[in-house]
Structure formats: structure tokens, C-alpha cells
CSV table of C-alpha atoms and ligand atoms in Angstrom, one decimal:
chain,number,residue,atom,x,y,z
A,25,MET,CA,-12.5,-26.7,10.6
A,26,ILE,CA,-8.8,-27.0,10.5
A,27,SER,CA,-7.2,-28.8,7.5
A,28,GLY,CA,-4.3,-31.3,7.7
A,29,SER,CA,-1.6,-28.9,6.6
A,30,VAL,CA,-2.9,-26.2,9.0
A,31,ALA,CA,-2.9,-28.8,11.8
A,32,THR,CA,0.8,-29.6,11.0
A,33,GLY,CA,1.6,-25.8,11.0
A,34,ILE,CA,-0.1,-25.5,14.4
A,35,ALA,CA,1.9,-28.5,15.9
A,36,GLU,CA,5.1,-26.9,14.6
A,37,ALA,CA,4.1,-23.5,16.0
A,38,ALA,CA,3.4,-25.0,19.4
A,39,GLU,CA,6.9,-26.6,19.4
A,40,VAL,CA,8.4,-23.1,18.6
A,41,LEU,CA,6.5,-21.7,21.6
A,42,HIS,CA,7.8,-24.5,23.8
A,43,HIS,CA,11.4,-23.5,22.8
A,44,GLY,CA,10.8,-19.8,23.6
A,45,GLY,CA,10.3,-18.7,19.9
A,46,LEU,CA,7.7,-16.3,18.4
A,47,VAL,CA,4.7,-17.3,16.4
A,48,ALA,CA,2.4,-14.8,14.6
A,49,PHE,CA,-1.2,-16.1,14.7
A,50,PRO,CA,-4.5,-15.0,13.4
A,51,THR,CA,-7.4,-13.9,15.6
A,52,GLU,CA,-10.8,-12.5,14.7
A,53,THR,CA,-9.6,-8.9,15.5
A,54,VAL,CA,-6.0,-8.6,14.2
A,55,TYR,CA,-2.9,-10.9,14.0
A,56,GLY,CA,-1.1,-11.4,17.3
A,57,LEU,CA,2.6,-11.9,18.0
A,58,GLY,CA,2.6,-15.0,20.2
A,59,ALA,CA,5.0,-16.3,22.9
A,60,ASP,CA,4.9,-18.3,26.0
A,61,ALA,CA,3.3,-16.1,28.6
A,62,PHE,CA,5.3,-17.8,31.4
A,63,ASN,CA,8.8,-17.5,29.8
A,64,PRO,CA,10.3,-14.1,30.5
A,65,ASP,CA,13.0,-14.5,27.8
A,66,ALA,CA,10.3,-15.2,25.2
A,67,VAL,CA,8.3,-12.2,26.4
A,68,ALA,CA,11.4,-10.0,26.2
A,69,LYS,CA,11.9,-11.1,22.6
A,70,VAL,CA,8.4,-9.9,21.8
A,71,PHE,CA,9.0,-6.5,23.2
A,72,ARG,CA,12.3,-6.3,21.2
A,73,ALA,CA,10.7,-7.6,17.9
A,74,LYS,CA,8.0,-4.9,18.1
A,75,GLY,CA,10.1,-2.2,19.4
A,76,ARG,CA,7.5,-1.9,22.2
A,77,PRO,CA,8.1,0.2,25.3
A,78,THR,CA,8.4,-2.2,28.3
A,79,ASP,CA,5.9,-0.3,30.4
A,80,ASN,CA,3.1,-1.3,28.1
A,81,PRO,CA,1.6,-4.5,29.4
A,82,LEU,CA,0.5,-7.5,27.2
A,83,ILE,CA,-2.7,-9.6,26.9
A,84,VAL,CA,-2.6,-13.3,27.8
A,85,HIS,CA,-4.6,-15.3,25.3
A,86,ILE,CA,-6.4,-18.4,26.6
A,87,SER,CA,-8.4,-21.3,25.0
A,88,ASP,CA,-10.0,-22.6,28.2
A,89,ILE,CA,-11.7,-20.5,30.9
A,90,GLN,CA,-9.9,-22.5,33.6
A,91,GLN,CA,-6.7,-20.8,32.4
A,92,LEU,CA,-8.3,-17.4,33.4
A,93,TYR,CA,-9.1,-18.7,36.9
A,94,ASP,CA,-5.5,-20.1,37.2
A,95,ILE,CA,-3.9,-16.7,36.6
A,96,GLY,CA,-6.6,-14.3,37.9
A,97,LYS,CA,-8.2,-13.9,41.4
A,98,ASN,CA,-11.4,-12.3,42.8
A,99,ILE,CA,-13.3,-13.1,39.6
A,100,SER,CA,-16.5,-11.2,40.2
A,101,SER,CA,-20.1,-12.0,39.1
A,102,ILE,CA,-19.7,-9.2,36.6
A,103,ALA,CA,-16.7,-11.0,35.1
A,104,GLN,CA,-18.6,-14.2,35.0
A,105,ARG,CA,-21.5,-12.6,33.1
A,106,LEU,CA,-19.2,-11.0,30.6
A,107,ILE,CA,-17.3,-14.3,30.1
A,108,GLU,CA,-20.6,-16.1,29.6
A,109,ALA,CA,-21.8,-13.5,27.0
A,110,PHE,CA,-18.6,-12.7,25.1
A,111,PHE,CA,-15.9,-15.3,25.4
A,112,PRO,CA,-14.5,-16.3,23.0
A,113,GLY,CA,-14.7,-12.9,21.3
A,114,PRO,CA,-13.2,-9.4,20.9
A,115,LEU,CA,-13.3,-8.5,24.7
A,116,THR,CA,-10.2,-8.4,26.9
A,117,LEU,CA,-10.8,-8.4,30.7
A,118,VAL,CA,-8.3,-6.7,33.0
A,119,ILE,CA,-8.5,-8.7,36.3
A,120,GLU,CA,-6.3,-9.0,39.4
A,121,HIS,CA,-3.6,-11.7,39.1
A,122,ARG,CA,-2.2,-14.2,41.4
A,123,GLY,CA,1.5,-13.3,40.9
A,124,GLN,CA,2.7,-16.2,38.8
A,125,ILE,CA,2.7,-14.3,35.5
A,126,PRO,CA,6.1,-12.7,34.8
A,127,ALA,CA,6.1,-9.0,35.8
A,128,MET,CA,7.2,-8.2,32.3
A,129,VAL,CA,3.8,-9.3,30.9
A,130,THR,CA,1.9,-7.0,33.3
A,131,ALA,CA,4.4,-4.2,33.4
A,132,GLY,CA,4.5,-4.7,37.1
A,133,LEU,CA,0.8,-3.9,37.6
A,134,PRO,CA,-1.4,-5.8,40.1
A,135,THR,CA,-3.6,-6.7,37.1
A,136,VAL,CA,-3.4,-8.9,34.0
A,137,ALA,CA,-5.3,-8.6,30.7
A,138,VAL,CA,-6.9,-11.8,29.5
A,139,ARG,CA,-8.8,-12.7,26.3
A,140,MET,CA,-10.1,-15.8,24.5
A,141,PRO,CA,-9.8,-15.1,20.8
A,142,ASN,CA,-12.7,-16.3,18.6
A,143,HIS,CA,-10.6,-17.9,15.9
A,144,PRO,CA,-10.2,-21.7,15.3
A,145,VAL,CA,-6.4,-21.4,14.5
A,146,ALA,CA,-5.7,-19.2,17.6
A,147,LEU,CA,-7.7,-21.6,19.8
A,148,ALA,CA,-6.1,-24.7,18.4
A,149,LEU,CA,-2.6,-23.1,18.8
A,150,ILE,CA,-3.2,-22.2,22.5
A,151,GLU,CA,-4.7,-25.7,23.1
A,152,ALA,CA,-1.8,-27.5,21.5
A,153,PHE,CA,0.6,-25.4,23.5
A,154,GLY,CA,-1.3,-26.1,26.7
A,155,LYS,CA,-1.1,-22.7,28.4
A,156,GLY,CA,-1.6,-19.0,27.9
A,157,ILE,CA,0.3,-17.1,25.2
A,158,ILE,CA,0.9,-13.4,25.1
A,159,GLY,CA,-0.3,-11.7,21.9
A,160,PRO,CA,0.3,-8.0,21.2
A,161,SER,CA,-0.8,-7.1,17.7
A,162,ALA,CA,1.9,-8.4,15.4
A,163,ASN,CA,3.0,-4.9,14.0
A,164,LEU,CA,6.0,-2.7,14.7
A,165,SER,CA,5.0,-0.6,17.7
A,166,GLY,CA,3.0,2.5,16.6
A,167,LYS,CA,2.1,1.2,13.2
A,168,PRO,CA,-1.5,0.1,12.2
A,169,SER,CA,-2.3,-3.4,13.5
A,170,PRO,CA,-1.9,-6.2,11.0
A,171,THR,CA,-5.1,-7.7,9.5
A,172,THR,CA,-3.3,-10.0,7.1
A,173,ALA,CA,-0.3,-12.3,7.2
A,174,GLN,CA,1.3,-10.1,4.6
A,175,HIS,CA,1.1,-7.1,7.0
A,176,VAL,CA,2.9,-9.2,9.6
A,177,TYR,CA,5.6,-10.2,7.1
A,178,HIS,CA,6.1,-6.6,6.1
A,179,ASP,CA,6.7,-5.4,9.7
A,180,LEU,CA,8.3,-8.5,11.3
A,181,ASN,CA,10.0,-10.5,8.6
A,182,GLY,CA,13.2,-12.0,10.2
A,183,LYS,CA,12.0,-11.4,13.7
A,184,VAL,CA,9.3,-14.0,14.0
A,185,ASP,CA,9.8,-17.8,13.7
A,186,ILE,CA,6.5,-18.8,12.1
A,187,ILE,CA,3.6,-16.8,10.7
A,188,LEU,CA,0.3,-18.8,10.6
A,189,ASP,CA,-1.6,-17.4,7.6
A,190,ALA,CA,-5.4,-17.7,7.8
A,191,GLY,CA,-6.3,-14.9,5.4
A,192,ALA,CA,-7.7,-11.5,6.5
A,193,THR,CA,-9.1,-11.2,10.0
A,194,THR,CA,-12.8,-10.6,10.1
A,195,ILE,CA,-13.3,-7.7,12.6
A,196,GLY,CA,-10.1,-5.8,11.6
A,197,ILE,CA,-9.8,-3.7,14.8
A,198,GLU,CA,-8.4,-4.8,18.2
A,199,SER,CA,-10.4,-6.1,21.1
A,200,THR,CA,-12.2,-3.8,23.6
A,201,VAL,CA,-10.1,-3.7,26.8
A,202,LEU,CA,-12.3,-3.5,29.9
A,203,ASP,CA,-11.0,-3.1,33.5
A,204,ILE,CA,-13.4,-4.9,35.8
A,205,THR,CA,-11.4,-4.1,39.0
A,206,THR,CA,-13.1,-0.7,39.1
A,207,SER,CA,-16.7,0.1,39.9
A,208,PRO,CA,-18.3,0.6,37.5
A,209,PRO,CA,-15.9,-1.2,35.1
A,210,THR,CA,-13.8,1.0,32.9
A,211,ILE,CA,-13.3,0.8,29.1
A,212,LEU,CA,-9.5,1.3,28.7
A,213,ARG,CA,-9.6,0.8,24.9
A,214,LEU,CA,-12.6,0.8,22.6
A,215,GLY,CA,-12.5,-2.1,20.1
A,216,GLY,CA,-14.4,-4.9,18.4
A,217,LEU,CA,-17.1,-5.2,21.1
A,218,SER,CA,-19.2,-2.0,21.4
A,219,ARG,CA,-19.9,-0.2,24.6
A,220,THR,CA,-23.7,-0.9,24.0
A,221,ASN,CA,-23.1,-4.6,23.8
A,222,ILE,CA,-21.2,-4.6,27.1
A,223,GLU,CA,-23.8,-2.3,28.8
A,224,GLN,CA,-26.6,-4.6,27.8
A,225,ILE,CA,-25.0,-7.3,30.0
A,226,ILE,CA,-23.6,-5.4,33.0
A,227,GLY,CA,-25.1,-1.9,33.0
A,228,GLU,CA,-23.2,1.3,32.7
A,229,VAL,CA,-19.5,1.3,32.2
A,230,GLN,CA,-17.2,4.4,32.4
A,231,THR,CA,-14.5,5.6,30.0
A,232,THR,CA,-11.3,6.9,31.6
A,233,SER,CA,-10.3,10.6,31.4
A,234,SER,CA,-7.0,10.7,29.6
A,235,ALA,CA,-5.1,11.1,32.9
A,236,GLY,CA,-6.7,8.1,34.5
A,237,GLN,CA,-6.3,6.1,31.3
A,238,LEU,CA,-2.6,6.8,31.3
A,239,LYS,CA,-2.2,5.5,34.8
A,240,ARG,CA,-4.3,2.3,34.2
A,241,SER,CA,-3.5,1.5,30.6
A,242,PRO,CA,0.1,2.7,30.1
A,243,GLY,CA,0.1,1.7,26.4
A,244,THR,CA,-2.4,4.5,25.5
A,245,ARG,CA,0.3,7.2,26.0
A,246,TYR,CA,2.2,6.2,22.8
A,247,ARG,CA,1.4,7.3,19.3
A,248,HIS,CA,-0.6,4.5,17.7
A,249,TYR,CA,-2.1,3.1,14.6
A,250,ALA,CA,-0.2,5.6,12.5
A,251,PRO,CA,1.0,5.0,9.0
A,252,SER,CA,4.1,6.9,7.8
A,253,ALA,CA,2.0,9.5,6.0
A,254,PHE,CA,0.2,12.1,8.1
A,255,VAL,CA,-3.4,11.4,8.8
A,256,GLU,CA,-5.9,14.3,8.9
A,257,LEU,CA,-9.6,14.0,9.5
A,258,LEU,CA,-12.3,15.5,7.3
A,259,ASN,CA,-15.7,16.5,8.8
A,260,GLU,CA,-18.3,14.0,7.6
A,261,GLY,CA,-20.2,15.3,4.5
A,262,ASP,CA,-18.5,18.8,4.7
A,263,GLN,CA,-17.6,19.5,1.0
A,264,GLN,CA,-16.3,22.9,1.7
A,265,HIS,CA,-13.9,21.8,4.4
A,266,ALA,CA,-12.7,18.9,2.2
A,267,HIS,CA,-12.0,21.2,-0.8
A,268,HIS,CA,-10.3,23.7,1.4
A,269,ARG,CA,-7.9,21.1,2.9
A,270,ILE,CA,-7.1,19.5,-0.5
A,271,GLU,CA,-6.4,22.8,-2.0
A,272,TYR,CA,-4.1,23.7,0.9
A,273,TYR,CA,-2.1,20.5,0.6
A,274,HIS,CA,-1.9,20.9,-3.2
A,275,THR,CA,-0.5,24.4,-2.8
A,276,LEU,CA,2.2,23.0,-0.6
A,277,GLY,CA,3.0,20.4,-3.3
A,278,LYS,CA,2.0,17.4,-1.1
A,279,SER,CA,0.6,14.2,-2.5
A,280,ILE,CA,-2.8,13.2,-1.0
A,281,GLY,CA,-4.7,10.0,-0.4
A,282,CYS,CA,-8.3,10.2,0.5
A,283,ILE,CA,-10.7,7.8,2.2
A,284,ILE,CA,-14.2,9.0,1.9
A,285,HIS,CA,-17.8,7.6,2.0
A,286,SER,CA,-20.2,10.5,1.5
A,287,LEU,CA,-18.0,13.3,0.2
A,288,LYS,CA,-17.8,13.9,-3.5
A,289,ILE,CA,-14.2,14.8,-4.4
A,290,SER,CA,-11.6,13.8,-7.0
A,291,THR,CA,-8.0,13.3,-6.3
A,292,THR,CA,-5.5,10.8,-7.8
A,293,HIS,CA,-5.4,8.4,-4.8
A,294,LEU,CA,-9.0,8.1,-3.8
A,295,MET,CA,-10.7,5.3,-1.9
A,296,SER,CA,-14.5,5.9,-2.0
A,297,LEU,CA,-16.4,3.6,0.3
A,298,GLN,CA,-20.0,4.4,-0.7
A,299,SER,CA,-22.7,2.7,1.3
A,300,ILE,CA,-20.3,0.7,3.3
A,301,THR,CA,-21.3,-0.6,6.9
A,302,LYS,CA,-19.3,0.4,9.9
A,303,GLU,CA,-18.3,-3.2,10.3
A,304,GLU,CA,-16.9,-3.3,6.8
A,305,TYR,CA,-15.2,0.0,7.4
A,306,ALA,CA,-13.5,-1.4,10.5
A,307,HIS,CA,-12.5,-4.5,8.6
A,308,ARG,CA,-10.7,-2.5,5.9
A,309,LEU,CA,-9.3,0.5,7.7
A,310,PHE,CA,-5.8,-0.7,8.7
A,311,ASP,CA,-5.2,-2.3,5.3
A,312,LEU,CA,-6.2,1.0,3.6
A,313,LEU,CA,-3.8,3.0,5.7
A,314,ARG,CA,-1.0,0.6,4.9
A,315,LYS,CA,-1.9,0.7,1.1
A,316,PHE,CA,-1.6,4.5,1.1
A,317,ASP,CA,1.8,4.1,2.7
A,318,GLU,CA,2.9,1.7,-0.1
A,319,ILE,CA,1.9,4.3,-2.7
A,320,GLY,CA,3.9,6.8,-0.7
A,321,VAL,CA,1.5,9.7,-0.3
A,322,ASP,CA,2.4,12.5,2.1
A,323,ILE,CA,-1.1,13.0,3.7
A,324,ILE,CA,-4.1,10.7,4.1
A,325,LEU,CA,-7.3,12.6,4.4
A,326,VAL,CA,-10.0,10.5,6.0
A,327,GLU,CA,-13.7,11.4,6.2
A,328,CYS,CA,-15.1,10.9,9.8
A,329,ILE,CA,-17.8,8.2,10.3
A,330,PRO,CA,-20.6,8.4,12.9
A,331,ASP,CA,-19.2,7.2,16.2
A,332,THR,CA,-21.8,4.7,17.3
A,333,GLY,CA,-21.4,1.0,17.6
A,334,ILE,CA,-18.0,-0.1,16.2
A,335,GLY,CA,-17.8,3.3,14.7
A,336,GLU,CA,-16.7,4.6,18.1
A,337,ALA,CA,-13.6,2.3,18.1
A,338,VAL,CA,-12.9,3.3,14.4
A,339,MET,CA,-13.0,7.0,15.2
A,340,ASP,CA,-10.8,6.3,18.3
A,341,ARG,CA,-8.1,4.7,16.0
A,342,LEU,CA,-8.5,7.5,13.4
A,343,ARG,CA,-8.1,10.2,16.1
A,344,LYS,CA,-5.0,8.5,17.5
A,345,ALA,CA,-3.6,8.0,14.0
A,346,SER,CA,-4.0,11.7,13.3
A,347,GLU,CA,-2.2,12.8,16.4
A,348,ARG,CA,1.1,14.5,15.6
B,2,LIG,O1,-7.4,-7.7,19.6
B,2,LIG,C1,-6.5,-7.7,20.4
B,2,LIG,O2,-6.6,-7.3,21.6
B,2,LIG,C2,-5.1,-8.0,19.8
B,2,LIG,C3,-5.2,-9.5,19.3
B,2,LIG,C4,-3.8,-10.0,18.8
B,2,LIG,O3,-5.6,-10.3,20.4
B,2,LIG,N1,-4.0,-7.8,20.7
B,2,LIG,C5,-3.7,-6.5,21.0
B,2,LIG,O4,-2.6,-6.4,21.9
B,2,LIG,O5,-4.2,-5.5,20.6
B,2,LIG,P1,-1.8,-5.1,22.2
B,2,LIG,O6,-0.7,-5.5,23.1
B,2,LIG,O7,-1.5,-4.4,21.0
B,2,LIG,O8,-2.8,-4.2,23.1
B,2,LIG,C6,-3.0,-4.5,24.4
B,2,LIG,C7,-3.7,-3.4,25.2
B,2,LIG,C8,-2.7,-2.2,25.4
B,2,LIG,O9,-3.4,-1.0,25.2
B,2,LIG,C9,-2.3,-2.4,26.8
B,2,LIG,O10,-1.9,-1.2,27.5
B,2,LIG,C10,-3.6,-3.0,27.5
B,2,LIG,O11,-4.1,-3.8,26.5
B,2,LIG,N2,-3.3,-3.8,28.7
B,2,LIG,C11,-2.7,-5.0,28.8
B,2,LIG,N3,-2.5,-5.4,30.1
B,2,LIG,C12,-3.1,-4.4,30.8
B,2,LIG,C13,-3.3,-4.2,32.2
B,2,LIG,N4,-2.9,-5.1,33.1
B,2,LIG,N5,-3.9,-3.1,32.6
B,2,LIG,C14,-4.4,-2.2,31.7
B,2,LIG,N6,-4.2,-2.3,30.4
B,2,LIG,C15,-3.6,-3.4,29.9
B,3,LIG,MG1,-1.1,-3.1,19.4
């Protein structure tokens, strides 16, 4: 349900989009930085606001499946089954496009990424606007994605015309990006929809080697999801390893933040997530990384979680955040 004041906000935001402005909007995964997908000047503004390399293509967000057929072609039966099962939801499909989408959106690739977010405010905004909007995560390029309107404000204050605040996003991690132009389809980015869920509908999918991924999903080459502090991973449940690393950083005079769930350790800045589900973990992760940055620690030590279900996407983000 959308209240009266939210409806006014959405109407205003749609007006901003019509005039080539930028609107940050909530989705079920993370907040997006919206602009008219068919207006190259507006798209250019998004790249500038985020400081995003222009060879990293964007996702077109739709509210009606017809919009996917309008911009895409050769929509296979595999695509149709995935759409049936998971739209709206945390799945982005990479499909061939018909050539009307500005090259800046697709980084000149023959494919376009399309997703229908499962959030009433996002859907109402796209519907009010009447066509697809691009929506990269509304963070500065390289930083953890925003899961609250406050995160968006922190990164993009002054660069965005309106922020639609609908509280914290539910999933907390970006959509799964699946390229269905390959056979079998290829997961280009793990995310809110697990591999198992996809395979239940269309059978086995592949994950690209890092070289192949670079070619097909240019965005994956850049440092990502990283707070200002260094992130280092701790083996799950390995007390000895954890104590060794903490001692090492203390000797160097570094301040440490820890995110743990089964380890027993004591440091000043400790977030102990005992008996938390993987879903809750995904929901909280980016906020925790940003909180430790606010405190100003030098190192964030994070205990690994089992990489099954959404845990696979969480561990993907943590590994990328820990790359130096
Ligand atoms: O959950 C999400 O997907 C969020 C919310 C706001 O919808 N959006 C998001 O957008 O995470 P962004 O721009 O941060 O990530 C888009 C990913 C990038 O890894 C990009 O390289 C990939 O999708 N991508 C976009 N178009 C592509 C294409 N044509 N081929 C391959 N990869 C593509
Ligand atoms: Mg992003």
C-alpha cells in the first residue's frame, strides 16, 4: 500500500525523471539511482554522480513485462520460465536488445540487463514515469551498496534530486545477474536469488571464469563493496587463526572492528551475530560495513559464513570487499 504523501513523492519523482533528473528509489535488494533509460544526458549524469567507469553497463528497471519485450529480442522459453517464476524479484536477465537503448546504458554491448524490482515504491515510480529507468546501486562507485535512504544521502547528497525513503531494504544484497544469451545461462553476479532457486526452474547454469566474466560483465573488474577500512576474512570457527590475526593488528597499533557469529573473541568494536540466519546476515552486511567506517576502524575482520543459498552471494561480496 502506498500512502497519500508517498504517492505525491512518486508523482514528483516521475516529473524529475521526465526532466532528465536523478531519483534515488528503494527496491527489495538495495537502493537504486534512477534516471530515464532513454535519455543519454540523464544516463551520463548517473555515471558522473556515482563516479562510475563508463564501460560498466546499467540495469533497466521495468514495471511491466511488455517493457522487456519492447527493448529485448529473441526472448527464449528459458527467459519466459524465469520471468514467470521470479519477476518481480531479485533476478536481472541479460538479453539481446533491439538497439533503441542508448549505447551508454549497455556500454556498447549487444545485450541489455533488465529487472523488475519487487518493491511497491519502485514499481509505482516506473509506472508513473511510463518507461524503463536505469538503476545502478545508489552508492559511490566501489563502496558498499546502500540499504537505507541515509546511506544514499551519505554518498550522493547534492548529486541526486530526490531520495524516496521507504526504510531499510529487505534483502540487502543486489540482484543475481543471469546472462541467458549463453547456453547454459551464465551467472555473472551472485545475488538475492540463489543458484539453487534458478536451477530448480531451468536446470544447470554456469558461473564464468574470471576471464570470461570480465569480458561479459565489465563491471566485475573494479574493486567493489569496499568500505574505507581494510576488510580481512577469518576462517569460520577457527579461534586460533582469529586470535593470531587480532594480535598481529594490535601489535601494529591498528584499530579493529569484528563481525563474527560463532567465534568467541573480545575486541572493542565487536558485532556478534549469534544464531543469525543467512538471510538476516545479507540484510545487515552493508550497513555493518558502513557503521565500522563511521567509527573509523583501520581493519574490519569478518568471520566467513557457509556459502550455500544466499550465503554464496554474501561470501562473494566479502571476498570482493577484502581484495586489495
Ligand atoms: O539489485 C540490483 O541489481 C540493484 C538495484 C538497484 O536494482 N542494482 C544494481 O545495479 O546492483 P549495478 O549497476 O550496481 O549493477 C549492475 C550489474 C553490474 O555488475 C553490471 O556490470 C551488470 O549488472 N550488467 C549490466 N548490464 C549488463 C550487460 N548487458 N551484460 C553483462 N552485465 C551487465
Ligand atoms: Mg553497484
